[in-house]
Every structure is written in C-alpha cells, then in structure tokens.
PDB file of C-alpha atoms and ligand atoms in Angstrom:
ATOM      1  CA  MET U  18     -94.140-156.765 101.987  1.00 97.00           C
ATOM      2  CA  ASN U  19     -96.707-157.300  99.179  1.00 98.00           C
ATOM      3  CA  LEU U  20     -96.685-159.703  96.357  1.00 98.00           C
ATOM      4  CA  ALA U  21     -97.535-158.616  92.826  1.00 99.00           C
ATOM      5  CA  VAL U  22     -97.874-161.614  90.427  1.00 99.00           C
ATOM      6  CA  ASN U  23     -96.805-161.293  86.824  1.00 98.00           C
ATOM      7  CA  ILE U  24     -98.939-163.524  84.616  1.00 98.00           C
ATOM      8  CA  ASP U  25     -97.055-163.106  81.324  1.00 98.00           C
ATOM      9  CA  HIS U  26     -95.953-166.721  81.219  1.00 97.00           C
ATOM     10  CA  VAL U  27     -99.520-168.100  81.451  1.00 98.00           C
ATOM     11  CA  ALA U  28     -99.996-166.270  78.162  1.00 98.00           C
ATOM     12  CA  THR U  29     -96.634-167.659  76.909  1.00 98.00           C
ATOM     13  CA  VAL U  30     -98.116-171.196  77.222  1.00 98.00           C
ATOM     14  CA  ARG U  31    -101.267-170.139  75.451  1.00 98.00           C
ATOM     15  CA  GLU U  32     -99.245-168.562  72.617  1.00 97.00           C
ATOM     16  CA  ALA U  33     -97.293-171.868  72.185  1.00 97.00           C
ATOM     17  CA  ARG U  34    -100.444-173.160  70.492  1.00 96.00           C
ATOM     18  CA  GLY U  35    -102.430-170.138  69.864  1.00 94.00           C
ATOM     19  CA  GLY U  36    -106.174-170.197  70.888  1.00 94.00           C
ATOM     20  CA  ILE U  37    -107.536-169.312  74.180  1.00 96.00           C
ATOM     21  CA  GLU U  38    -106.063-171.500  76.919  1.00 97.00           C
ATOM     22  CA  PRO U  39    -104.652-171.181  79.497  1.00 98.00           C
ATOM     23  CA  ASP U  40    -106.168-167.749  80.006  1.00 98.00           C
ATOM     24  CA  PRO U  41    -103.842-165.282  81.827  1.00 98.00           C
ATOM     25  CA  VAL U  42    -106.924-163.413  83.032  1.00 98.00           C
ATOM     26  CA  HIS U  43    -108.134-166.590  84.774  1.00 98.00           C
ATOM     27  CA  ALA U  44    -104.776-166.874  86.466  1.00 98.00           C
ATOM     28  CA  ALA U  45    -104.795-163.228  87.479  1.00 98.00           C
ATOM     29  CA  VAL U  46    -108.249-163.576  89.240  1.00 98.00           C
ATOM     30  CA  LEU U  47    -106.989-166.714  91.099  1.00 98.00           C
ATOM     31  CA  ALA U  48    -103.862-164.944  92.159  1.00 98.00           C
ATOM     32  CA  GLU U  49    -105.915-162.046  93.430  1.00 98.00           C
ATOM     33  CA  LEU U  50    -108.200-164.461  95.405  1.00 98.00           C
ATOM     34  CA  ALA U  51    -105.119-165.988  96.944  1.00 98.00           C
ATOM     35  CA  GLY U  52    -103.805-162.674  98.255  1.00 98.00           C
ATOM     36  CA  ALA U  53    -101.784-161.097  95.591  1.00 98.00           C
ATOM     37  CA  SER U  54    -101.700-157.329  96.005  1.00 98.00           C
ATOM     38  CA  GLY U  55    -101.584-156.715  92.291  1.00 98.00           C
ATOM     39  CA  ILE U  56    -101.201-158.239  88.851  1.00 98.00           C
ATOM     40  CA  VAL U  57     -98.366-157.377  86.427  1.00 98.00           C
ATOM     41  CA  CYS U  58     -98.099-157.931  82.731  1.00 98.00           C
ATOM     42  CA  HIS U  59     -95.717-156.663  80.038  1.00 98.00           C
ATOM     43  CA  LEU U  60     -97.525-155.751  76.792  1.00 98.00           C
ATOM     44  CA  ARG U  61     -94.605-156.195  74.426  1.00 96.00           C
ATOM     45  CA  GLU U  62     -94.259-154.538  71.036  1.00 95.00           C
ATOM     46  CA  ASP U  63     -94.207-158.157  69.514  1.00 94.00           C
ATOM     47  CA  ARG U  64     -97.123-159.438  71.716  1.00 96.00           C
ATOM     48  CA  ARG U  65     -95.162-162.575  72.375  1.00 94.00           C
ATOM     49  CA  HIS U  66     -97.273-163.339  75.483  1.00 96.00           C
ATOM     50  CA  VAL U  67     -99.988-160.939  76.733  1.00 98.00           C
ATOM     51  CA  ASN U  68    -101.900-159.126  74.069  1.00 98.00           C
ATOM     52  CA  ASP U  69    -104.371-156.213  73.890  1.00 98.00           C
ATOM     53  CA  ARG U  70    -107.408-158.182  74.706  1.00 98.00           C
ATOM     54  CA  ASP U  71    -105.660-159.494  77.839  1.00 98.00           C
ATOM     55  CA  VAL U  72    -104.782-156.097  79.210  1.00 98.00           C
ATOM     56  CA  ARG U  73    -108.275-154.622  78.434  1.00 98.00           C
ATOM     57  CA  ALA U  74    -109.848-157.698  80.201  1.00 98.00           C
ATOM     58  CA  LEU U  75    -107.496-157.401  83.167  1.00 98.00           C
ATOM     59  CA  ARG U  76    -108.463-153.735  83.492  1.00 98.00           C
ATOM     60  CA  ASP U  77    -112.107-154.699  83.635  1.00 98.00           C
ATOM     61  CA  VAL U  78    -111.903-157.626  86.148  1.00 98.00           C
ATOM     62  CA  LEU U  79    -109.049-156.807  88.571  1.00 98.00           C
ATOM     63  CA  THR U  80    -110.038-155.593  91.944  1.00 97.00           C
ATOM     64  CA  THR U  81    -106.500-154.956  93.291  1.00 98.00           C
ATOM     65  CA  LYS U  82    -103.962-153.175  90.991  1.00 98.00           C
ATOM     66  CA  LEU U  83    -102.987-153.504  87.396  1.00 98.00           C
ATOM     67  CA  ASP U  84     -99.308-152.796  86.836  1.00 98.00           C
ATOM     68  CA  LEU U  85     -98.598-152.532  83.078  1.00 98.00           C
ATOM     69  CA  GLU U  86     -95.011-153.033  82.205  1.00 98.00           C
ATOM     70  CA  MET U  87     -93.972-151.449  78.908  1.00 98.00           C
ATOM     71  CA  ALA U  88     -91.376-149.789  76.793  1.00 97.00           C
ATOM     72  CA  ALA U  89     -92.015-146.103  76.351  1.00 97.00           C
ATOM     73  CA  THR U  90     -93.055-146.348  72.637  1.00 97.00           C
ATOM     74  CA  ALA U  91     -95.755-144.290  71.204  1.00 97.00           C
ATOM     75  CA  GLU U  92     -97.923-147.313  70.311  1.00 97.00           C
ATOM     76  CA  ILE U  93     -97.903-148.931  73.782  1.00 98.00           C
ATOM     77  CA  MET U  94     -98.108-145.594  75.590  1.00 98.00           C
ATOM     78  CA  ALA U  95    -101.358-144.750  73.597  1.00 98.00           C
ATOM     79  CA  ILE U  96    -102.848-148.078  74.694  1.00 98.00           C
ATOM     80  CA  ALA U  97    -101.862-147.500  78.297  1.00 98.00           C
ATOM     81  CA  LEU U  98    -103.343-143.988  78.346  1.00 98.00           C
ATOM     82  CA  GLU U  99    -106.558-145.468  77.023  1.00 98.00           C
ATOM     83  CA  ILE U 100    -106.961-148.310  79.492  1.00 97.00           C
ATOM     84  CA  GLU U 101    -105.526-146.372  82.497  1.00 98.00           C
ATOM     85  CA  PRO U 102    -103.686-149.003  84.548  1.00 98.00           C
ATOM     86  CA  ASP U 103    -103.127-148.308  88.226  1.00 98.00           C
ATOM     87  CA  LEU U 104     -99.431-148.246  87.665  1.00 98.00           C
ATOM     88  CA  VAL U 105     -97.208-148.087  84.587  1.00 98.00           C
ATOM     89  CA  THR U 106     -93.678-149.533  84.827  1.00 98.00           C
ATOM     90  CA  PHE U 107     -91.279-148.491  82.122  1.00 98.00           C
ATOM     91  CA  VAL U 108     -88.825-151.250  81.291  1.00 97.00           C
ATOM     92  CA  PRO U 109     -86.177-151.542  78.528  1.00 96.00           C
ATOM     93  CA  GLU U 110     -87.285-153.842  75.644  1.00 90.00           C
ATOM     94  CA  LYS U 111     -85.318-155.575  72.994  1.00 79.00           C
ATOM     95  CA  ARG U 112     -86.795-157.826  70.276  1.00 72.00           C
ATOM     96  CA  GLN U 113     -84.088-160.464  70.607  1.00 74.00           C
ATOM     97  CA  GLU U 114     -84.113-160.784  74.371  1.00 77.00           C
ATOM     98  CA  ARG U 115     -85.796-163.782  76.144  1.00 77.00           C
ATOM     99  CA  THR U 116     -86.734-161.623  79.099  1.00 77.00           C
ATOM    100  CA  THR U 117     -86.032-157.978  80.299  1.00 76.00           C
ATOM    101  CA  GLU U 118     -82.268-158.041  80.799  1.00 77.00           C
ATOM    102  CA  GLY U 119     -81.662-155.173  83.107  1.00 90.00           C
ATOM    103  CA  GLY U 120     -82.833-151.686  84.327  1.00 95.00           C
ATOM    104  CA  LEU U 121     -83.491-148.669  82.138  1.00 96.00           C
ATOM    105  CA  ASP U 122     -80.581-146.693  80.685  1.00 96.00           C
ATOM    106  CA  ILE U 123     -81.766-143.818  82.855  1.00 97.00           C
ATOM    107  CA  LEU U 124     -78.355-141.972  82.969  1.00 97.00           C
ATOM    108  CA  THR U 125     -78.480-141.414  79.148  1.00 96.00           C
ATOM    109  CA  LEU U 126     -82.316-141.075  78.740  1.00 97.00           C
ATOM    110  CA  GLU U 127     -83.325-139.132  81.834  1.00 98.00           C
ATOM    111  CA  SER U 128     -85.130-136.339  79.901  1.00 98.00           C
ATOM    112  CA  PHE U 129     -86.803-138.828  77.550  1.00 98.00           C
ATOM    113  CA  TYR U 130     -88.270-140.687  80.592  1.00 98.00           C
ATOM    114  CA  ALA U 131     -89.165-137.427  82.329  1.00 98.00           C
ATOM    115  CA  ASP U 132     -91.413-136.624  79.341  1.00 98.00           C
ATOM    116  CA  ALA U 133     -92.861-140.211  79.291  1.00 98.00           C
ATOM    117  CA  VAL U 134     -93.530-140.085  83.000  1.00 98.00           C
ATOM    118  CA  GLN U 135     -95.289-136.825  82.775  1.00 98.00           C
ATOM    119  CA  SER U 136     -97.674-138.128  80.087  1.00 98.00           C
ATOM    120  CA  PHE U 137     -99.014-140.508  82.806  1.00 98.00           C
ATOM    121  CA  THR U 138     -98.717-138.379  85.902  1.00 98.00           C
ATOM    122  CA  ASP U 139    -100.641-135.571  84.148  1.00 98.00           C
ATOM    123  CA  ARG U 140    -103.504-138.122  83.928  1.00 97.00           C
ATOM    124  CA  GLY U 141    -103.168-139.189  87.568  1.00 97.00           C
ATOM    125  CA  ILE U 142    -101.439-142.509  86.783  1.00 98.00           C
ATOM    126  CA  GLU U 143     -98.549-143.456  88.945  1.00 98.00           C
ATOM    127  CA  VAL U 144     -95.308-144.451  87.233  1.00 98.00           C
ATOM    128  CA  SER U 145     -92.564-146.789  88.308  1.00 98.00           C
ATOM    129  CA  LEU U 146     -89.128-146.997  86.674  1.00 98.00           C
ATOM    130  CA  PHE U 147     -87.241-150.302  86.497  1.00 98.00           C
ATOM    131  CA  VAL U 148     -83.728-149.421  87.386  1.00 98.00           C
ATOM    132  CA  GLU U 149     -80.374-150.882  88.381  1.00 98.00           C
ATOM    133  CA  PRO U 150     -79.807-150.758  92.150  1.00 98.00           C
ATOM    134  CA  GLU U 151     -77.289-147.848  91.864  1.00 97.00           C
ATOM    135  CA  GLU U 152     -77.518-144.538  93.660  1.00 97.00           C
ATOM    136  CA  THR U 153     -76.917-142.555  90.491  1.00 97.00           C
ATOM    137  CA  HIS U 154     -79.646-144.326  88.680  1.00 98.00           C
ATOM    138  CA  ILE U 155     -82.103-143.838  91.630  1.00 98.00           C
ATOM    139  CA  ALA U 156     -81.276-140.170  91.707  1.00 98.00           C
ATOM    140  CA  ALA U 157     -81.860-139.821  87.982  1.00 98.00           C
ATOM    141  CA  ALA U 158     -85.110-141.758  88.189  1.00 98.00           C
ATOM    142  CA  ALA U 159     -86.358-139.445  91.122  1.00 98.00           C
ATOM    143  CA  ARG U 160     -85.705-136.457  88.869  1.00 98.00           C
ATOM    144  CA  THR U 161     -88.069-137.737  86.243  1.00 98.00           C
ATOM    145  CA  GLY U 162     -90.983-137.351  88.525  1.00 98.00           C
ATOM    146  CA  CYS U 163     -91.831-140.992  89.010  1.00 98.00           C
ATOM    147  CA  THR U 164     -93.091-142.041  92.418  1.00 98.00           C
ATOM    148  CA  VAL U 165     -91.894-145.648  92.459  1.00 98.00           C
ATOM    149  CA  VAL U 166     -88.631-147.375  91.558  1.00 98.00           C
ATOM    150  CA  GLU U 167     -88.481-151.122  91.008  1.00 98.00           C
ATOM    151  CA  LEU U 168     -85.027-152.371  91.684  1.00 98.00           C
ATOM    152  CA  HIS U 169     -83.625-154.947  89.194  1.00 98.00           C
ATOM    153  CA  THR U 170     -82.795-158.079  91.248  1.00 98.00           C
ATOM    154  CA  GLY U 171     -81.559-160.027  88.213  1.00 97.00           C
ATOM    155  CA  LEU U 172     -77.822-159.899  89.122  1.00 97.00           C
ATOM    156  CA  TYR U 173     -78.645-160.878  92.676  1.00 98.00           C
ATOM    157  CA  ALA U 174     -80.790-163.870  91.424  1.00 98.00           C
ATOM    158  CA  ASN U 175     -78.071-164.999  88.969  1.00 97.00           C
ATOM    159  CA  ALA U 176     -75.295-164.780  91.432  1.00 98.00           C
ATOM    160  CA  ARG U 177     -73.964-168.270  92.444  1.00 97.00           C
ATOM    161  CA  ARG U 178     -70.934-167.616  94.735  1.00 98.00           C
ATOM    162  CA  GLN U 179     -71.827-166.438  98.289  1.00 98.00           C
ATOM    163  CA  ALA U 180     -69.442-163.401  97.857  1.00 98.00           C
ATOM    164  CA  ASP U 181     -71.296-162.320  94.709  1.00 98.00           C
ATOM    165  CA  ILE U 182     -74.698-162.769  96.346  1.00 98.00           C
ATOM    166  CA  ASP U 183     -73.585-160.760  99.290  1.00 98.00           C
ATOM    167  CA  ARG U 184     -72.179-158.001  97.029  1.00 98.00           C
ATOM    168  CA  GLN U 185     -75.528-157.828  95.214  1.00 98.00           C
ATOM    169  CA  LEU U 186     -77.409-157.604  98.412  1.00 98.00           C
ATOM    170  CA  VAL U 187     -75.179-154.707  99.617  1.00 98.00           C
ATOM    171  CA  ARG U 188     -76.055-152.885  96.377  1.00 98.00           C
ATOM    172  CA  LEU U 189     -79.815-153.561  96.778  1.00 98.00           C
ATOM    173  CA  ARG U 190     -79.765-152.339 100.409  1.00 98.00           C
ATOM    174  CA  ALA U 191     -77.830-149.128  99.564  1.00 98.00           C
ATOM    175  CA  ALA U 192     -80.131-148.482  96.639  1.00 98.00           C
ATOM    176  CA  SER U 193     -83.246-149.023  98.685  1.00 98.00           C
ATOM    177  CA  GLU U 194     -81.994-146.653 101.368  1.00 98.00           C
ATOM    178  CA  ALA U 195     -81.168-143.953  98.736  1.00 98.00           C
ATOM    179  CA  ALA U 196     -84.563-144.298  97.118  1.00 98.00           C
ATOM    180  CA  GLU U 197     -86.349-144.023 100.470  1.00 98.00           C
ATOM    181  CA  ASP U 198     -84.310-140.882 101.270  1.00 98.00           C
ATOM    182  CA  LEU U 199     -85.597-139.378  97.994  1.00 98.00           C
ATOM    183  CA  GLY U 200     -89.181-140.117  98.979  1.00 98.00           C
ATOM    184  CA  LEU U 201     -89.681-142.938  96.424  1.00 98.00           C
ATOM    185  CA  VAL U 202     -91.684-146.116  96.961  1.00 98.00           C
ATOM    186  CA  VAL U 203     -89.335-149.091  96.530  1.00 98.00           C
ATOM    187  CA  THR U 204     -90.233-152.368  94.899  1.00 98.00           C
ATOM    188  CA  ALA U 205     -88.063-155.126  93.418  1.00 98.00           C
ATOM    189  CA  GLY U 206     -88.235-157.844  90.860  1.00 98.00           C
ATOM    190  CA  HIS U 207     -86.623-160.255  88.351  1.00 98.00           C
ATOM    191  CA  GLY U 208     -85.439-163.718  88.897  1.00 98.00           C
ATOM    192  CA  LEU U 209     -86.985-163.998  92.402  1.00 98.00           C
ATOM    193  CA  ASN U 210     -87.991-167.451  93.606  1.00 98.00           C
ATOM    194  CA  LEU U 211     -88.676-169.371  96.847  1.00 98.00           C
ATOM    195  CA  ARG U 212     -84.975-169.833  97.451  1.00 98.00           C
ATOM    196  CA  ASN U 213     -83.613-166.278  96.945  1.00 98.00           C
ATOM    197  CA  LEU U 214     -86.571-164.292  98.136  1.00 98.00           C
ATOM    198  CA  PRO U 215     -86.077-164.303 101.965  1.00 98.00           C
ATOM    199  CA  ALA U 216     -83.000-162.010 101.786  1.00 98.00           C
ATOM    200  CA  ILE U 217     -84.969-159.545  99.769  1.00 98.00           C
ATOM    201  CA  VAL U 218     -87.898-159.642 102.191  1.00 98.00           C
ATOM    202  CA  ARG U 219     -85.472-158.526 104.921  1.00 98.00           C
ATOM    203  CA  ILE U 220     -84.655-155.222 103.140  1.00 98.00           C
ATOM    204  CA  PRO U 221     -87.175-153.102 104.970  1.00 98.00           C
ATOM    205  CA  GLN U 222     -87.540-150.369 102.407  1.00 98.00           C
ATOM    206  CA  ILE U 223     -88.853-152.777  99.700  1.00 98.00           C
ATOM    207  CA  THR U 224     -92.642-152.772  99.927  1.00 98.00           C
ATOM    208  CA  GLU U 225     -93.564-155.103  97.142  1.00 98.00           C
ATOM    209  CA  VAL U 226     -91.880-157.846  94.976  1.00 98.00           C
ATOM    210  CA  SER U 227     -93.009-158.554  91.451  1.00 98.00           C
ATOM    211  CA  ILE U 228     -92.595-162.284  90.638  1.00 98.00           C
ATOM    212  CA  GLY U 229     -93.560-164.179  87.420  1.00 98.00           C
ATOM    213  CA  HIS U 230     -91.503-167.005  85.950  1.00 98.00           C
ATOM    214  CA  ALA U 231     -90.773-169.020  89.104  1.00 98.00           C
ATOM    215  CA  LEU U 232     -94.152-168.528  90.627  1.00 98.00           C
ATOM    216  CA  ILE U 233     -95.920-169.603  87.416  1.00 98.00           C
ATOM    217  CA  GLY U 234     -93.555-172.581  87.134  1.00 98.00           C
ATOM    218  CA  HIS U 235     -94.349-173.530  90.775  1.00 98.00           C
ATOM    219  CA  ALA U 236     -98.074-173.177  89.948  1.00 98.00           C
ATOM    220  CA  LEU U 237     -97.768-175.984  87.303  1.00 98.00           C
ATOM    221  CA  PHE U 238     -97.257-178.358  90.234  1.00 98.00           C
ATOM    222  CA  VAL U 239     -99.386-176.932  93.021  1.00 98.00           C
ATOM    223  CA  GLY U 240    -101.898-174.798  91.248  1.00 98.00           C
ATOM    224  CA  MET U 241    -102.185-171.081  90.934  1.00 98.00           C
ATOM    225  CA  GLN U 242    -103.701-170.241  94.289  1.00 98.00           C
ATOM    226  CA  GLN U 243    -101.428-172.538  96.332  1.00 98.00           C
ATOM    227  CA  ALA U 244     -98.417-171.061  94.414  1.00 98.00           C
ATOM    228  CA  VAL U 245     -99.392-167.536  95.552  1.00 98.00           C
ATOM    229  CA  ARG U 246    -100.082-168.736  99.086  1.00 98.00           C
ATOM    230  CA  ASP U 247     -96.658-170.414  99.251  1.00 98.00           C
ATOM    231  CA  TYR U 248     -94.881-167.222  98.206  1.00 98.00           C
ATOM    232  CA  LEU U 249     -96.951-165.139 100.722  1.00 98.00           C
ATOM    233  CA  GLN U 250     -96.236-167.627 103.438  1.00 98.00           C
ATOM    234  CA  LEU U 251     -92.509-167.344 102.774  1.00 98.00           C
ATOM    235  CA  ILE U 252     -92.662-163.561 102.823  1.00 98.00           C
ATOM    236  CA  ARG U 253     -94.529-163.514 106.186  1.00 97.00           C
ATOM    237  CA  ALA U 254     -91.996-166.126 107.597  1.00 96.00           C
ATOM    238  CA  SER U 255     -89.029-164.182 106.470  1.00 93.00           C
TER     239      SER U 255
HETATM  240  N1  LIG M  19     -90.071-156.876  87.130  1.00 68.78           N
HETATM  241  C1  LIG M  19     -89.876-156.520  85.858  1.00 68.78           C
HETATM  242  C2  LIG M  19     -89.748-155.108  85.540  1.00 68.78           C
HETATM  243  C3  LIG M  19     -89.836-157.488  84.803  1.00 68.78           C
HETATM  244  O1  LIG M  19     -89.598-157.098  83.555  1.00 68.78           O
HETATM  245  C4  LIG M  19     -90.047-158.822  85.048  1.00 68.78           C
HETATM  246  C5  LIG M  19     -89.995-159.863  83.972  1.00 68.78           C
HETATM  247  O2  LIG M  19     -91.121-159.720  83.170  1.00 68.78           O
HETATM  248  C6  LIG M  19     -90.316-159.235  86.476  1.00 68.78           C
HETATM  249  C7  LIG M  19     -90.278-158.215  87.454  1.00 68.78           C
HETATM  250  C8  LIG M  19     -90.574-160.624  86.807  1.00 68.78           C
HETATM  251  O3  LIG M  19     -89.440-161.422  86.628  1.00 68.78           O
HETATM  252  P1  LIG M  19     -89.550-162.898  86.758  1.00 68.78           P
HETATM  253  O4  LIG M  19     -90.467-163.425  85.659  1.00 68.78           O
HETATM  254  O5  LIG M  19     -88.161-163.367  86.571  1.00 68.78           O
HETATM  255  O6  LIG M  19     -90.044-163.198  88.115  1.00 68.78           O
END
C-alpha cells in the first residue's frame, strides 16, 4: 500500500497569518523525499488553504504524482486542465464545511460527473471519484468512466464503539471488492491516523491511502520527513 500525503494543512497554518510560511511546497518535497508516493491538495473555491501559486509550483517540482482534489466547477476545472495534474479527484465541496464531509452524491449526479470525467480522460488525465463505500455508489462511479475510486473512510474514522467500527470495516471491505470486480483502482482516505490505519492496510484491494490532517499534526512534533516515515513504517508493519 502506498501513502499519498495531503499538504493542505501546511497551507492552513500559512493562511492563519498570510505571507509565505510555512510553504506547503516545501512540505511536499520533504514528504516525497521521505517516501510518499504522491502529494494531494484540494484547491477550494474559497482558497482557504492551498492557492493557485501552490498548485502550479507543485506541478513544477513534484517527481512522484500530483493528485488535485477539486469540486467539478468550471473555474477549478479550467485551472486543472491547464496545469495537468497526474490525477484529478472529484470531491463534494461546501463553503460552510470545515472539511470534506462525505462522498459525492454520485447516484443523483452520475451523468454530470460522467461529463466532468470525460473532460480529463480526453486529455489523458486519470480521474478518481471520492465515494461512499456502497456498492451502488461504486457501480455508478464506474459508469462515469473514472479509473480510480477513493473510498470515504470518515464514518470508520469517527466510529467509537467497536460494533460501529466493525460495521464500517465490513462496508469498506465489500466496497473494495465491488470496485476491484469492476476493474477500478481502489484508494481510501479521510480521518485516517496512526491508530485507525492498520485495519485499512489489511484490506487487500486498497492500493493507496490519502492522509492529511493527522500526519501534518504529527509532523509538528517529529518533523515532516519523520512523520511520513512513521506512517510508512506502520503501513509496512500492518
Ligand atoms: N481524501 C479526500 C478526498 C479528502 O477530501 C481529504 C481531506 O481533504 C482526505 C483524503 C484527507 O483527509 P484527512 O485530512 O482527514 O487525512
């Protein structure tokens, strides 16, 4: 299993004061040097953390993979088509939310996302859809023409009682198998940390996890490269 590192919250700290530090691009380079398989950032409509300069600079300096998370809006899609990330991940986006709150409403918006996916696949850019771990959602995602699904692990990460944790793991396992059967690459993310990650690592279809908040928080104490190494070591040990 690979580790993609989301560097949004380095930019969140920068934006708390404005100015130029800490630089999320610096964090991304350190994450790559420590073994991350890719860098993820979410260019939000309100630019609350990473901004246009960041995604362009990341595109220039990264040597692994740039996964640009985004809402399928005309403005952000135009930027993405210009900078050509290695992977585009469509996520739902609301102004009021503190973070992405769940998977796409793919059952209602399947044809809308099919068009959005095609805008990128026509240009040879791979697309991932961030979806709830439900077979109906996976099937709808597959029909849009995307090649990757990222399973939302937020309900698993937020579960406290063991029975709830187990129920969410059953959902994630079933969704992973369904996605694999449809020929999709399976990744997962949201709310993952050093405590809840091992059970996700043991789902064989999941090839990559996308981790931001907890890893950047850990990096405050141990440094960026050590934080990435700690997550990689846990993945290998699990
Ligand atoms: N995957 C997606 C699609 C996300 O929107 C986010 C949050 O930006 C993450 C993964 C990472 O979540 P976290 O910051 O909780 O690790």
